[in-house]
Amino acid sequence: MNDGLPDGWTIERVRSASGDPEAALLPLERIVVAEEHGRADYALLRPEVILSFHDLCLVRADDDWYMGQLDSDGSVICWASYGSDLGEAIQGL
């Protein structure tokens, strides 16, 4: 189930890079939004990949990785983009 990860990345590599042996790919069928500076509403994201690190998530949408939090209802609220490099986004955890 490494579908959607950038070339050269596997879930095992994600776990190693993050130091989280329980990191996992999540199903995409959930609501994912991003906070937008200066707006009261959230922007709806169309995730290509969702990686879970306990309560934190990295979401790939529009070629960028967003940091967010997994809510109890399964939705993800993102607050920042960490660019297009997965390794750099993982370092931001």
PDB file of C-alpha atoms in Angstrom:
ATOM      1  CA  MET A   1       0.000   0.000   0.000  1.00  0.00           C
ATOM      2  CA  ASN A   2       2.727   2.486  -0.982  1.00  0.00           C
ATOM      3  CA  ASP A   3       0.523   3.987  -3.687  1.00  0.00           C
ATOM      4  CA  GLY A   4       0.832   7.713  -3.994  1.00  0.00           C
ATOM      5  CA  LEU A   5       4.142   8.064  -2.172  1.00  0.00           C
ATOM      6  CA  PRO A   6       6.855   9.893  -4.109  1.00  0.00           C
ATOM      7  CA  ASP A   7       9.356   7.839  -6.088  1.00  0.00           C
ATOM      8  CA  GLY A   8      11.838   6.103  -3.811  1.00  0.00           C
ATOM      9  CA  TRP A   9       9.565   6.275  -0.767  1.00  0.00           C
ATOM     10  CA  THR A  10       7.945   3.319   0.964  1.00  0.00           C
ATOM     11  CA  ILE A  11       6.021   3.256   4.213  1.00  0.00           C
ATOM     12  CA  GLU A  12       9.069   1.606   5.780  1.00  0.00           C
ATOM     13  CA  ARG A  13      11.250   4.545   4.694  1.00  0.00           C
ATOM     14  CA  VAL A  14       8.657   6.990   6.067  1.00  0.00           C
ATOM     15  CA  ARG A  15       8.732   5.140   9.401  1.00  0.00           C
ATOM     16  CA  SER A  16      12.528   5.209   9.487  1.00  0.00           C
ATOM     17  CA  ALA A  17      12.801   8.909   8.529  1.00  0.00           C
ATOM     18  CA  SER A  18      10.141   9.957  11.046  1.00  0.00           C
ATOM     19  CA  GLY A  19      11.253   7.695  13.881  1.00  0.00           C
ATOM     20  CA  ASP A  20       7.638   6.544  14.196  1.00  0.00           C
ATOM     21  CA  PRO A  21       7.345   2.774  13.720  1.00  0.00           C
ATOM     22  CA  GLU A  22       3.543   3.115  13.612  1.00  0.00           C
ATOM     23  CA  ALA A  23       3.374   5.679  10.778  1.00  0.00           C
ATOM     24  CA  ALA A  24       0.677   4.591   8.351  1.00  0.00           C
ATOM     25  CA  LEU A  25      -1.012   5.443   5.089  1.00  0.00           C
ATOM     26  CA  LEU A  26      -4.645   6.407   5.702  1.00  0.00           C
ATOM     27  CA  PRO A  27      -7.576   5.939   3.330  1.00  0.00           C
ATOM     28  CA  LEU A  28      -8.367   9.094   1.368  1.00  0.00           C
ATOM     29  CA  GLU A  29     -12.128   8.920   1.968  1.00  0.00           C
ATOM     30  CA  ARG A  30     -12.336  11.634   4.602  1.00  0.00           C
ATOM     31  CA  ILE A  31     -12.708  15.389   4.844  1.00  0.00           C
ATOM     32  CA  VAL A  32      -9.371  17.227   4.649  1.00  0.00           C
ATOM     33  CA  VAL A  33      -9.238  21.009   5.001  1.00  0.00           C
ATOM     34  CA  ALA A  34      -6.575  23.684   5.370  1.00  0.00           C
ATOM     35  CA  GLU A  35      -6.705  26.868   7.378  1.00  0.00           C
ATOM     36  CA  GLU A  36      -6.164  29.925   5.200  1.00  0.00           C
ATOM     37  CA  HIS A  37      -4.576  33.048   6.621  1.00  0.00           C
ATOM     38  CA  GLY A  38      -7.075  35.882   6.900  1.00  0.00           C
ATOM     39  CA  ARG A  39     -10.136  33.720   6.173  1.00  0.00           C
ATOM     40  CA  ALA A  40     -12.702  32.377   8.579  1.00  0.00           C
ATOM     41  CA  ASP A  41     -13.492  29.371   6.361  1.00  0.00           C
ATOM     42  CA  TYR A  42     -11.316  26.384   5.591  1.00  0.00           C
ATOM     43  CA  ALA A  43     -10.148  25.446   2.088  1.00  0.00           C
ATOM     44  CA  LEU A  44     -11.124  21.924   1.059  1.00  0.00           C
ATOM     45  CA  LEU A  45      -8.114  19.831  -0.003  1.00  0.00           C
ATOM     46  CA  ARG A  46      -8.203  16.864  -2.353  1.00  0.00           C
ATOM     47  CA  PRO A  47      -5.573  14.582  -0.832  1.00  0.00           C
ATOM     48  CA  GLU A  48      -3.412  12.306  -2.948  1.00  0.00           C
ATOM     49  CA  VAL A  49      -1.741  10.743   0.117  1.00  0.00           C
ATOM     50  CA  ILE A  50      -2.405  10.940   3.853  1.00  0.00           C
ATOM     51  CA  LEU A  51       0.313   9.798   6.256  1.00  0.00           C
ATOM     52  CA  SER A  52      -0.590   9.377   9.910  1.00  0.00           C
ATOM     53  CA  PHE A  53       1.880   9.845  12.773  1.00  0.00           C
ATOM     54  CA  HIS A  54      -0.431   9.210  15.736  1.00  0.00           C
ATOM     55  CA  ASP A  55      -2.493  12.447  15.905  1.00  0.00           C
ATOM     56  CA  LEU A  56      -0.387  14.356  13.370  1.00  0.00           C
ATOM     57  CA  CYS A  57      -0.715  13.903   9.624  1.00  0.00           C
ATOM     58  CA  LEU A  58       1.078  14.854   6.457  1.00  0.00           C
ATOM     59  CA  VAL A  59      -1.277  15.323   3.531  1.00  0.00           C
ATOM     60  CA  ARG A  60      -0.111  15.592  -0.061  1.00  0.00           C
ATOM     61  CA  ALA A  61      -2.387  17.811  -2.144  1.00  0.00           C
ATOM     62  CA  ASP A  62      -1.560  19.874  -5.228  1.00  0.00           C
ATOM     63  CA  ASP A  63       2.093  18.695  -5.065  1.00  0.00           C
ATOM     64  CA  ASP A  64       2.583  20.133  -1.556  1.00  0.00           C
ATOM     65  CA  TRP A  65       2.760  18.413   1.820  1.00  0.00           C
ATOM     66  CA  TYR A  66       0.488  19.909   4.492  1.00  0.00           C
ATOM     67  CA  MET A  67       0.869  19.349   8.213  1.00  0.00           C
ATOM     68  CA  GLY A  68      -2.315  18.712  10.107  1.00  0.00           C
ATOM     69  CA  GLN A  69      -4.098  16.961  12.919  1.00  0.00           C
ATOM     70  CA  LEU A  70      -6.342  13.918  12.735  1.00  0.00           C
ATOM     71  CA  ASP A  71      -9.621  14.620  14.519  1.00  0.00           C
ATOM     72  CA  SER A  72     -11.668  12.012  16.363  1.00  0.00           C
ATOM     73  CA  ASP A  73     -14.216  11.943  13.506  1.00  0.00           C
ATOM     74  CA  GLY A  74     -11.472  10.988  11.019  1.00  0.00           C
ATOM     75  CA  SER A  75     -11.225  14.377   9.338  1.00  0.00           C
ATOM     76  CA  VAL A  76      -7.910  16.213   9.018  1.00  0.00           C
ATOM     77  CA  ILE A  77      -7.399  19.926   9.643  1.00  0.00           C
ATOM     78  CA  CYS A  78      -4.144  21.239   8.177  1.00  0.00           C
ATOM     79  CA  TRP A  79      -2.484  24.450   9.243  1.00  0.00           C
ATOM     80  CA  ALA A  80       0.637  24.814   7.088  1.00  0.00           C
ATOM     81  CA  SER A  81       2.253  23.734   3.832  1.00  0.00           C
ATOM     82  CA  TYR A  82       5.742  22.283   4.129  1.00  0.00           C
ATOM     83  CA  GLY A  83       6.557  22.321   0.406  1.00  0.00           C
ATOM     84  CA  SER A  84       6.876  19.512  -2.101  1.00  0.00           C
ATOM     85  CA  ASP A  85       9.687  17.478  -0.482  1.00  0.00           C
ATOM     86  CA  LEU A  86       8.442  14.639   1.723  1.00  0.00           C
ATOM     87  CA  GLY A  87      11.745  14.356   3.592  1.00  0.00           C
ATOM     88  CA  GLU A  88      11.642  18.022   4.575  1.00  0.00           C
ATOM     89  CA  ALA A  89       7.989  17.735   5.592  1.00  0.00           C
ATOM     90  CA  ILE A  90       8.827  14.753   7.819  1.00  0.00           C
ATOM     91  CA  GLN A  91      11.588  16.805   9.479  1.00  0.00           C
ATOM     92  CA  GLY A  92       8.905  19.383  10.328  1.00  0.00           C
ATOM     93  CA  LEU A  93       7.028  16.877  12.462  1.00  0.00           C
TER      94      LEU A  93
END
